[in-house]
Tab-separated table of C-alpha atoms in Angstrom:
chain	number	residue	atom	x	y	z
A	762	VAL	CA	11.578	-2.525	7.036
A	763	SER	CA	14.833	-0.927	5.307
A	764	ASN	CA	14.271	2.261	3.186
A	765	GLY	CA	10.574	2.218	4.508
A	766	SER	CA	10.130	5.815	3.358
A	767	PHE	CA	11.353	5.229	-0.084
A	768	GLU	CA	14.059	7.803	0.325
A	769	LEU	CA	16.528	5.998	-1.914
A	770	PRO	CA	17.333	6.518	-4.561
A	771	VAL	CA	16.913	10.239	-4.539
A	772	VAL	CA	14.563	11.443	-7.134
A	773	GLY	CA	15.631	14.285	-9.234
A	774	GLY	CA	12.643	16.214	-9.993
A	775	ALA	CA	9.030	15.934	-8.897
A	776	PHE	CA	8.722	12.176	-9.592
A	777	GLN	CA	10.325	9.213	-11.388
A	778	ASN	CA	8.730	6.301	-13.147
A	779	PHE	CA	10.390	3.094	-12.400
A	780	PRO	CA	11.816	0.363	-13.030
A	781	PRO	CA	14.584	1.418	-13.084
A	782	PRO	CA	15.764	2.396	-10.604
A	783	LEU	CA	14.058	0.436	-8.125
A	784	PRO	CA	13.440	1.568	-4.870
A	785	THR	CA	16.647	0.609	-2.580
A	786	ASP	CA	15.947	-2.522	-0.728
A	787	TRP	CA	12.575	-3.203	-2.436
A	788	ASN	CA	11.769	-5.814	-5.063
A	789	ILE	CA	8.958	-5.633	-7.610
A	790	THR	CA	7.025	-8.761	-7.689
A	791	SER	CA	4.562	-8.149	-10.397
A	792	ALA	CA	5.501	-8.606	-14.133
A	793	ALA	CA	3.602	-6.021	-15.741
A	794	GLY	CA	3.608	-3.321	-12.905
A	795	SER	CA	5.447	-0.031	-12.553
A	796	GLY	CA	5.429	2.709	-9.939
A	797	ASP	CA	6.615	6.485	-9.559
A	798	LEU	CA	8.982	7.586	-6.859
A	799	ILE	CA	7.529	10.856	-5.846
A	800	ASN	CA	9.633	13.535	-4.350
A	801	GLY	CA	7.829	16.761	-3.930
A	802	TYR	CA	4.963	16.198	-6.270
A	803	TRP	CA	2.665	15.927	-3.324
A	804	PRO	CA	3.884	15.785	0.598
A	805	ALA	CA	5.446	12.952	1.734
A	806	TYR	CA	4.023	11.423	5.355
A	807	ASP	CA	7.765	10.848	6.446
A	808	GLY	CA	10.803	12.089	4.946
A	809	HIS	CA	10.788	13.526	1.241
A	810	GLN	CA	9.610	10.915	-0.985
A	811	SER	CA	6.787	8.398	-1.386
A	812	ILE	CA	5.919	5.694	-3.790
A	813	ASP	CA	2.791	5.680	-6.282
A	814	MET	CA	1.771	2.048	-6.615
A	815	ASP	CA	0.521	2.312	-10.359
A	816	GLY	CA	2.980	4.702	-12.095
A	817	THR	CA	1.753	3.798	-15.485
A	818	GLY	CA	-1.636	2.588	-14.632
A	819	GLN	CA	-0.661	-1.034	-14.287
A	820	PRO	CA	-1.174	-2.704	-10.681
A	821	LEU	CA	2.405	-2.815	-8.710
A	822	THR	CA	3.329	-5.257	-6.264
A	823	ILE	CA	6.637	-4.762	-4.227
A	824	SER	CA	8.232	-6.831	-1.382
A	825	GLN	CA	11.101	-6.840	0.910
A	826	ILE	CA	12.408	-9.537	3.007
A	827	LEU	CA	12.749	-8.892	6.683
A	828	THR	CA	15.063	-10.228	9.156
A	829	THR	CA	13.287	-11.360	12.382
A	830	THR	CA	13.632	-13.663	15.359
A	831	PRO	CA	11.124	-16.744	15.113
A	832	GLY	CA	8.465	-16.655	17.964
A	833	ALA	CA	8.646	-12.885	18.520
A	834	TYR	CA	5.819	-10.541	18.191
A	835	TYR	CA	6.213	-7.487	15.609
A	836	THR	CA	4.103	-4.682	14.530
A	837	LEU	CA	3.942	-3.386	10.937
A	838	THR	CA	3.244	0.117	10.785
A	839	PHE	CA	2.740	2.124	7.635
A	840	ALA	CA	1.023	5.000	6.324
A	841	TYR	CA	-1.259	5.260	3.186
A	842	ALA	CA	-3.263	7.663	0.880
A	843	ASN	CA	-4.469	7.706	-2.479
A	844	ASN	CA	-3.086	9.588	-5.373
A	845	PRO	CA	-4.765	13.246	-5.504
A	846	ASP	CA	-4.517	13.198	-9.398
A	847	GLY	CA	-7.111	10.410	-9.446
A	848	SER	CA	-10.999	10.804	-10.019
A	849	SER	CA	-13.583	10.876	-7.513
A	850	TYR	CA	-13.199	7.317	-6.408
A	851	GLN	CA	-16.841	6.720	-6.006
A	852	ASP	CA	-17.212	3.611	-7.843
A	853	PHE	CA	-13.974	1.987	-6.865
A	854	PRO	CA	-11.861	3.484	-3.933
A	855	PRO	CA	-8.044	2.885	-4.270
A	856	SER	CA	-6.924	-0.198	-2.556
A	857	THR	CA	-3.776	-2.050	-1.675
A	858	LYS	CA	-3.529	-5.414	0.008
A	859	VAL	CA	-0.737	-5.800	2.559
A	860	THR	CA	0.483	-9.302	3.645
A	861	VAL	CA	3.496	-10.751	5.613
A	862	THR	CA	4.400	-14.281	4.930
A	863	GLY	CA	6.932	-16.674	6.274
A	864	SER	CA	6.729	-20.406	6.597
A	865	SER	CA	2.879	-19.402	6.521
A	866	LEU	CA	0.565	-16.413	6.059
A	867	LEU	CA	1.458	-14.108	9.177
A	868	LEU	CA	-0.712	-11.089	8.093
A	869	THR	CA	-3.164	-10.209	5.389
A	870	VAL	CA	-5.254	-6.956	5.381
A	871	SER	CA	-6.377	-4.620	2.542
A	872	VAL	CA	-6.631	-0.852	3.183
A	873	THR	CA	-8.494	1.685	0.953
A	874	HIS	CA	-8.452	5.525	0.938
A	875	SER	CA	-10.283	8.133	-1.098
A	876	LEU	CA	-9.869	11.503	0.633
A	877	SER	CA	-6.497	13.096	-0.447
A	878	SER	CA	-5.945	16.200	-2.209
A	879	PHE	CA	-2.464	18.110	-2.927
A	880	GLY	CA	-3.293	20.401	-0.241
A	881	ASN	CA	-4.306	17.787	2.400
A	882	MET	CA	-2.978	14.056	1.615
A	883	ASP	CA	-4.833	13.117	4.717
A	884	CYS	CA	-2.534	9.972	5.264
A	885	THR	CA	-3.894	7.035	7.411
A	886	VAL	CA	-1.530	5.414	9.545
A	887	ALA	CA	-2.001	1.531	10.123
A	888	THR	CA	-0.521	-0.715	12.604
A	889	PHE	CA	-0.977	-4.690	12.501
A	890	GLY	CA	0.659	-7.277	14.770
A	891	PHE	CA	2.077	-10.662	13.837
A	892	VAL	CA	4.148	-13.544	15.273
A	893	ALA	CA	7.245	-14.379	13.140
A	894	TYR	CA	7.626	-18.032	12.288
A	895	SER	CA	10.938	-17.884	10.449
A	896	SER	CA	13.967	-15.419	10.396
A	897	THR	CA	13.164	-14.097	6.734
A	898	PRO	CA	9.484	-13.433	6.476
A	899	THR	CA	8.392	-11.113	3.566
A	900	VAL	CA	6.186	-8.007	3.741
A	901	VAL	CA	4.247	-7.389	0.236
A	902	TYR	CA	2.345	-4.341	-0.936
A	903	LYS	CA	-0.057	-5.244	-3.931
A	904	SER	CA	-2.058	-2.468	-5.597
A	905	LEU	CA	-5.591	-3.816	-6.030
A	906	THR	CA	-6.775	-1.181	-8.363
A	907	GLN	CA	-5.486	-0.101	-11.785
A	908	SER	CA	-5.039	3.697	-12.202
A	909	GLU	CA	-4.753	6.241	-9.670
A	910	PRO	CA	-4.029	3.887	-6.645
A	911	LEU	CA	-2.931	4.131	-3.113
A	912	PHE	CA	0.815	4.761	-2.126
A	913	CYS	CA	2.960	3.749	0.792
A	914	VAL	CA	5.016	5.722	2.961
A	915	GLY	CA	6.768	5.323	6.391
A	916	SER	CA	6.693	1.551	6.324
A	917	SER	CA	8.378	-0.069	9.359
A	918	VAL	CA	8.581	-3.120	11.520
A	919	LEU	CA	9.040	-2.995	15.250
A	920	ALA	CA	9.794	-5.917	17.500
A	921	LEU	CA	7.881	-5.799	20.755
A	922	HIS	CA	9.065	-7.720	23.993
């Protein structure tokens, strides 16, 4: 995954709503959604920046086309946590659906998180495997909860032999 830690573009200040600018190498695939690139508002898991998947309260979907070898096994690893600005999340924990698609659905999983605070983001690291059946599968992160969502950081894909 290119720019998996959302380090580009560099945000001047604690956070910046987008679009524009889009995180480098990522596409927004939801019509109404927007996000925030975070730089210091809370600590990033990897690098200096992260992404808030519901910048203005509208669910966001982002995607990126990967380059793979058909038939090869890959792992998708990412860290996630909830926005610590949110409420108690007792009735609706923030969740994000993660998919990898190629010529068919290769991976689908939903993740939730509700334990973050500004002092301890308590990021969860997830790793899931898939077999690529095309040379250009797409990884998609889709926010499933409106307001105070999960954010993703440190996303990577690794080929295993």
